[in-house]
mmCIF file of C-alpha atoms in Angstrom:
data_model
loop_
_atom_site.group_PDB
_atom_site.id
_atom_site.type_symbol
_atom_site.label_atom_id
_atom_site.label_comp_id
_atom_site.label_asym_id
_atom_site.label_seq_id
_atom_site.Cartn_x
_atom_site.Cartn_y
_atom_site.Cartn_z
ATOM 1 C CA MET A 1 114.165 128.195 115.266
ATOM 2 C CA ILE A 2 112.065 127.949 112.135
ATOM 3 C CA ALA A 3 109.816 124.933 111.576
ATOM 4 C CA LYS A 4 108.449 124.293 108.113
ATOM 5 C CA ILE A 5 106.513 121.505 106.464
ATOM 6 C CA ILE A 6 107.899 121.043 102.951
ATOM 7 C CA PRO A 7 105.085 120.403 100.443
ATOM 8 C CA ILE A 8 105.520 117.869 97.667
ATOM 9 C CA LYS A 9 106.369 119.450 94.323
ATOM 10 C CA SER A 10 103.960 117.524 92.127
ATOM 11 C CA VAL A 11 100.440 116.201 92.174
ATOM 12 C CA ARG A 12 101.645 112.634 92.628
ATOM 13 C CA LYS A 13 102.120 111.216 96.106
ATOM 14 C CA SER A 14 105.600 111.486 97.537
ATOM 15 C CA ASN A 15 108.095 108.651 97.449
ATOM 16 C CA TYR A 16 109.322 108.024 101.011
ATOM 17 C CA SER A 17 112.319 106.016 99.854
ATOM 18 C CA ALA A 18 113.447 108.760 97.447
ATOM 19 C CA LEU A 19 113.138 111.371 100.205
ATOM 20 C CA ILE A 20 115.296 109.305 102.575
ATOM 21 C CA GLN A 21 117.820 108.650 99.823
ATOM 22 C CA TYR A 22 118.131 112.407 99.242
ATOM 23 C CA LEU A 23 118.358 113.231 102.968
ATOM 24 C CA THR A 24 121.037 110.615 103.654
ATOM 25 C CA ASP A 25 123.151 111.290 100.547
ATOM 26 C CA PRO A 26 126.465 112.910 101.577
ATOM 27 C CA GLN A 27 126.485 114.781 98.222
ATOM 28 C CA GLY A 28 130.270 114.595 98.098
ATOM 29 C CA LYS A 29 130.662 116.455 101.389
ATOM 30 C CA SER A 30 132.790 115.002 104.163
ATOM 31 C CA GLU A 31 130.542 116.438 106.898
ATOM 32 C CA ARG A 32 126.928 116.736 105.854
ATOM 33 C CA ILE A 33 125.122 114.372 108.226
ATOM 34 C CA SER A 34 125.531 114.365 111.988
ATOM 35 C CA GLN A 35 122.847 111.806 112.881
ATOM 36 C CA ILE A 36 120.265 109.501 111.334
ATOM 37 C CA LYS A 37 117.562 108.415 113.793
ATOM 38 C CA VAL A 38 114.798 105.879 113.162
ATOM 39 C CA SER A 39 111.773 106.189 115.473
ATOM 40 C CA ASN A 40 108.750 103.985 116.179
ATOM 41 C CA CYS A 41 109.818 101.195 113.819
ATOM 42 C CA TYR A 42 110.581 97.547 114.549
ATOM 43 C CA SER A 43 114.221 98.262 113.747
ATOM 44 C CA ASP A 44 116.509 101.167 114.677
ATOM 45 C CA ASP A 45 118.506 100.374 111.531
ATOM 46 C CA LEU A 46 117.944 102.740 108.563
ATOM 47 C CA THR A 47 117.257 99.982 106.024
ATOM 48 C CA GLY A 48 114.982 98.046 108.381
ATOM 49 C CA GLY A 49 113.115 101.188 109.406
ATOM 50 C CA LEU A 50 112.659 102.263 105.803
ATOM 51 C CA LEU A 51 111.231 98.852 104.854
ATOM 52 C CA ASP A 52 108.912 98.948 107.879
ATOM 53 C CA ILE A 53 107.607 102.399 106.908
ATOM 54 C CA GLN A 54 107.107 101.434 103.259
ATOM 55 C CA CYS A 55 105.159 98.307 104.280
ATOM 56 C CA THR A 56 102.961 100.359 106.622
ATOM 57 C CA GLN A 57 102.249 102.907 103.888
ATOM 58 C CA GLU A 58 101.341 100.175 101.408
ATOM 59 C CA MET A 59 98.771 98.709 103.816
ATOM 60 C CA ASN A 60 96.628 101.860 103.601
ATOM 61 C CA LYS A 61 94.857 101.762 100.245
ATOM 62 C CA ARG A 62 92.280 104.457 101.026
ATOM 63 C CA ALA A 63 94.471 107.540 101.507
ATOM 64 C CA LYS A 64 93.792 110.143 98.826
ATOM 65 C CA THR A 65 96.328 112.717 100.054
ATOM 66 C CA ASP A 66 100.089 112.518 100.448
ATOM 67 C CA ILE A 67 101.127 109.891 103.014
ATOM 68 C CA THR A 68 104.474 111.459 103.946
ATOM 69 C CA CYS A 69 105.132 114.636 105.914
ATOM 70 C CA HIS A 70 108.542 116.300 105.431
ATOM 71 C CA LEU A 71 109.251 118.611 108.369
ATOM 72 C CA VAL A 72 112.388 120.772 108.643
ATOM 73 C CA LEU A 73 113.544 122.389 111.879
ATOM 74 C CA SER A 74 116.182 125.054 111.182
ATOM 75 C CA PHE A 75 118.188 126.817 113.879
ATOM 76 C CA PRO A 76 119.844 130.267 113.872
ATOM 77 C CA GLU A 77 123.269 130.616 112.308
ATOM 78 C CA GLY A 78 125.996 129.376 114.622
ATOM 79 C CA GLU A 79 123.623 127.753 117.128
ATOM 80 C CA ARG A 80 124.700 124.199 117.932
ATOM 81 C CA LEU A 81 122.583 121.901 120.058
ATOM 82 C CA SER A 82 123.367 118.434 121.369
ATOM 83 C CA LEU A 83 121.881 115.455 119.547
ATOM 84 C CA SER A 84 119.785 114.631 122.620
ATOM 85 C CA ASP A 85 118.309 118.168 122.605
ATOM 86 C CA LEU A 86 117.626 117.938 118.854
ATOM 87 C CA ASN A 87 115.934 114.565 119.340
ATOM 88 C CA ALA A 88 113.766 115.960 122.159
ATOM 89 C CA ILE A 89 112.759 118.984 120.061
ATOM 90 C CA GLY A 90 111.897 116.748 117.096
ATOM 91 C CA GLU A 91 109.845 114.447 119.321
ATOM 92 C CA ARG A 92 107.932 117.402 120.766
ATOM 93 C CA PHE A 93 107.160 118.849 117.321
ATOM 94 C CA CYS A 94 105.850 115.501 116.108
ATOM 95 C CA ASP A 95 103.669 115.176 119.216
ATOM 96 C CA VAL A 96 102.254 118.700 118.822
ATOM 97 C CA LEU A 97 101.425 118.031 115.164
ATOM 98 C CA GLY A 98 99.526 114.884 116.202
ATOM 99 C CA PHE A 99 102.131 112.373 115.026
ATOM 100 C CA THR A 100 102.657 110.662 118.390
ATOM 101 C CA GLY A 101 103.602 107.045 117.697
ATOM 102 C CA HIS A 102 104.028 107.598 113.962
ATOM 103 C CA GLN A 103 107.080 106.136 112.264
ATOM 104 C CA ARG A 104 109.750 108.592 111.186
ATOM 105 C CA ILE A 105 113.344 109.002 110.129
ATOM 106 C CA SER A 106 115.204 112.118 111.276
ATOM 107 C CA VAL A 107 118.406 113.357 109.670
ATOM 108 C CA VAL A 108 120.561 116.113 111.184
ATOM 109 C CA HIS A 109 122.400 118.158 108.562
ATOM 110 C CA ILE A 110 125.457 120.195 109.524
ATOM 111 C CA ASP A 111 126.613 121.230 106.036
ATOM 112 C CA THR A 112 125.344 124.813 106.168
ATOM 113 C CA ASN A 113 125.712 127.715 108.597
ATOM 114 C CA ASN A 114 122.286 126.783 109.951
ATOM 115 C CA LEU A 115 122.017 123.473 111.774
ATOM 116 C CA HIS A 116 118.815 121.815 110.564
ATOM 117 C CA VAL A 117 116.898 118.606 111.113
ATOM 118 C CA HIS A 118 114.807 116.919 108.421
ATOM 119 C CA ILE A 119 112.044 114.685 109.771
ATOM 120 C CA ALA A 120 110.344 112.354 107.289
ATOM 121 C CA ILE A 121 107.124 111.265 108.986
ATOM 122 C CA ASN A 122 104.867 108.426 107.881
ATOM 123 C CA LYS A 123 101.375 109.951 108.042
ATOM 124 C CA ILE A 124 99.916 106.417 108.227
ATOM 125 C CA HIS A 125 99.811 105.266 111.858
ATOM 126 C CA PRO A 126 101.507 101.851 112.219
ATOM 127 C CA SER A 127 98.789 100.385 114.482
ATOM 128 C CA THR A 128 95.543 101.878 113.186
ATOM 129 C CA LEU A 129 96.667 102.258 109.529
ATOM 130 C CA THR A 130 94.731 105.537 109.368
ATOM 131 C CA ILE A 131 96.155 108.723 107.898
ATOM 132 C CA HIS A 132 96.743 111.824 109.999
ATOM 133 C CA ASN A 133 96.772 115.261 108.402
ATOM 134 C CA PRO A 134 97.679 118.006 110.888
ATOM 135 C CA TYR A 135 95.081 120.728 111.289
ATOM 136 C CA TYR A 136 96.458 124.228 110.646
ATOM 137 C CA ASP A 137 99.911 122.896 109.865
#
């Protein structure tokens, strides 16, 4: 498995909503998305979770760095894991990076030879409203 944090492509802060829109767009493919999972939000629904995350991000006015972390977990060609295993692996990665309790939306893509999971993490903690930037990410 390869884990990679995708950096933003411009000097402006990322747009969480635009990232989720891209990740959940079927792009004309009949089988692109296997699962969409909302974690640590008031709602398990995609729209409700997205609104919750955007509100949390807007409450932190002091953050000078990007407030979204885009993590991709990519598995070897042909390897297929159960959704429960993928969810457990994603949870563990977030914990190890220091994002325990942080809001996130995970999207499992099955449209390539390599199963991969995109995890869009809100770097602003929903309770403390402080930003977390992983050390040596």
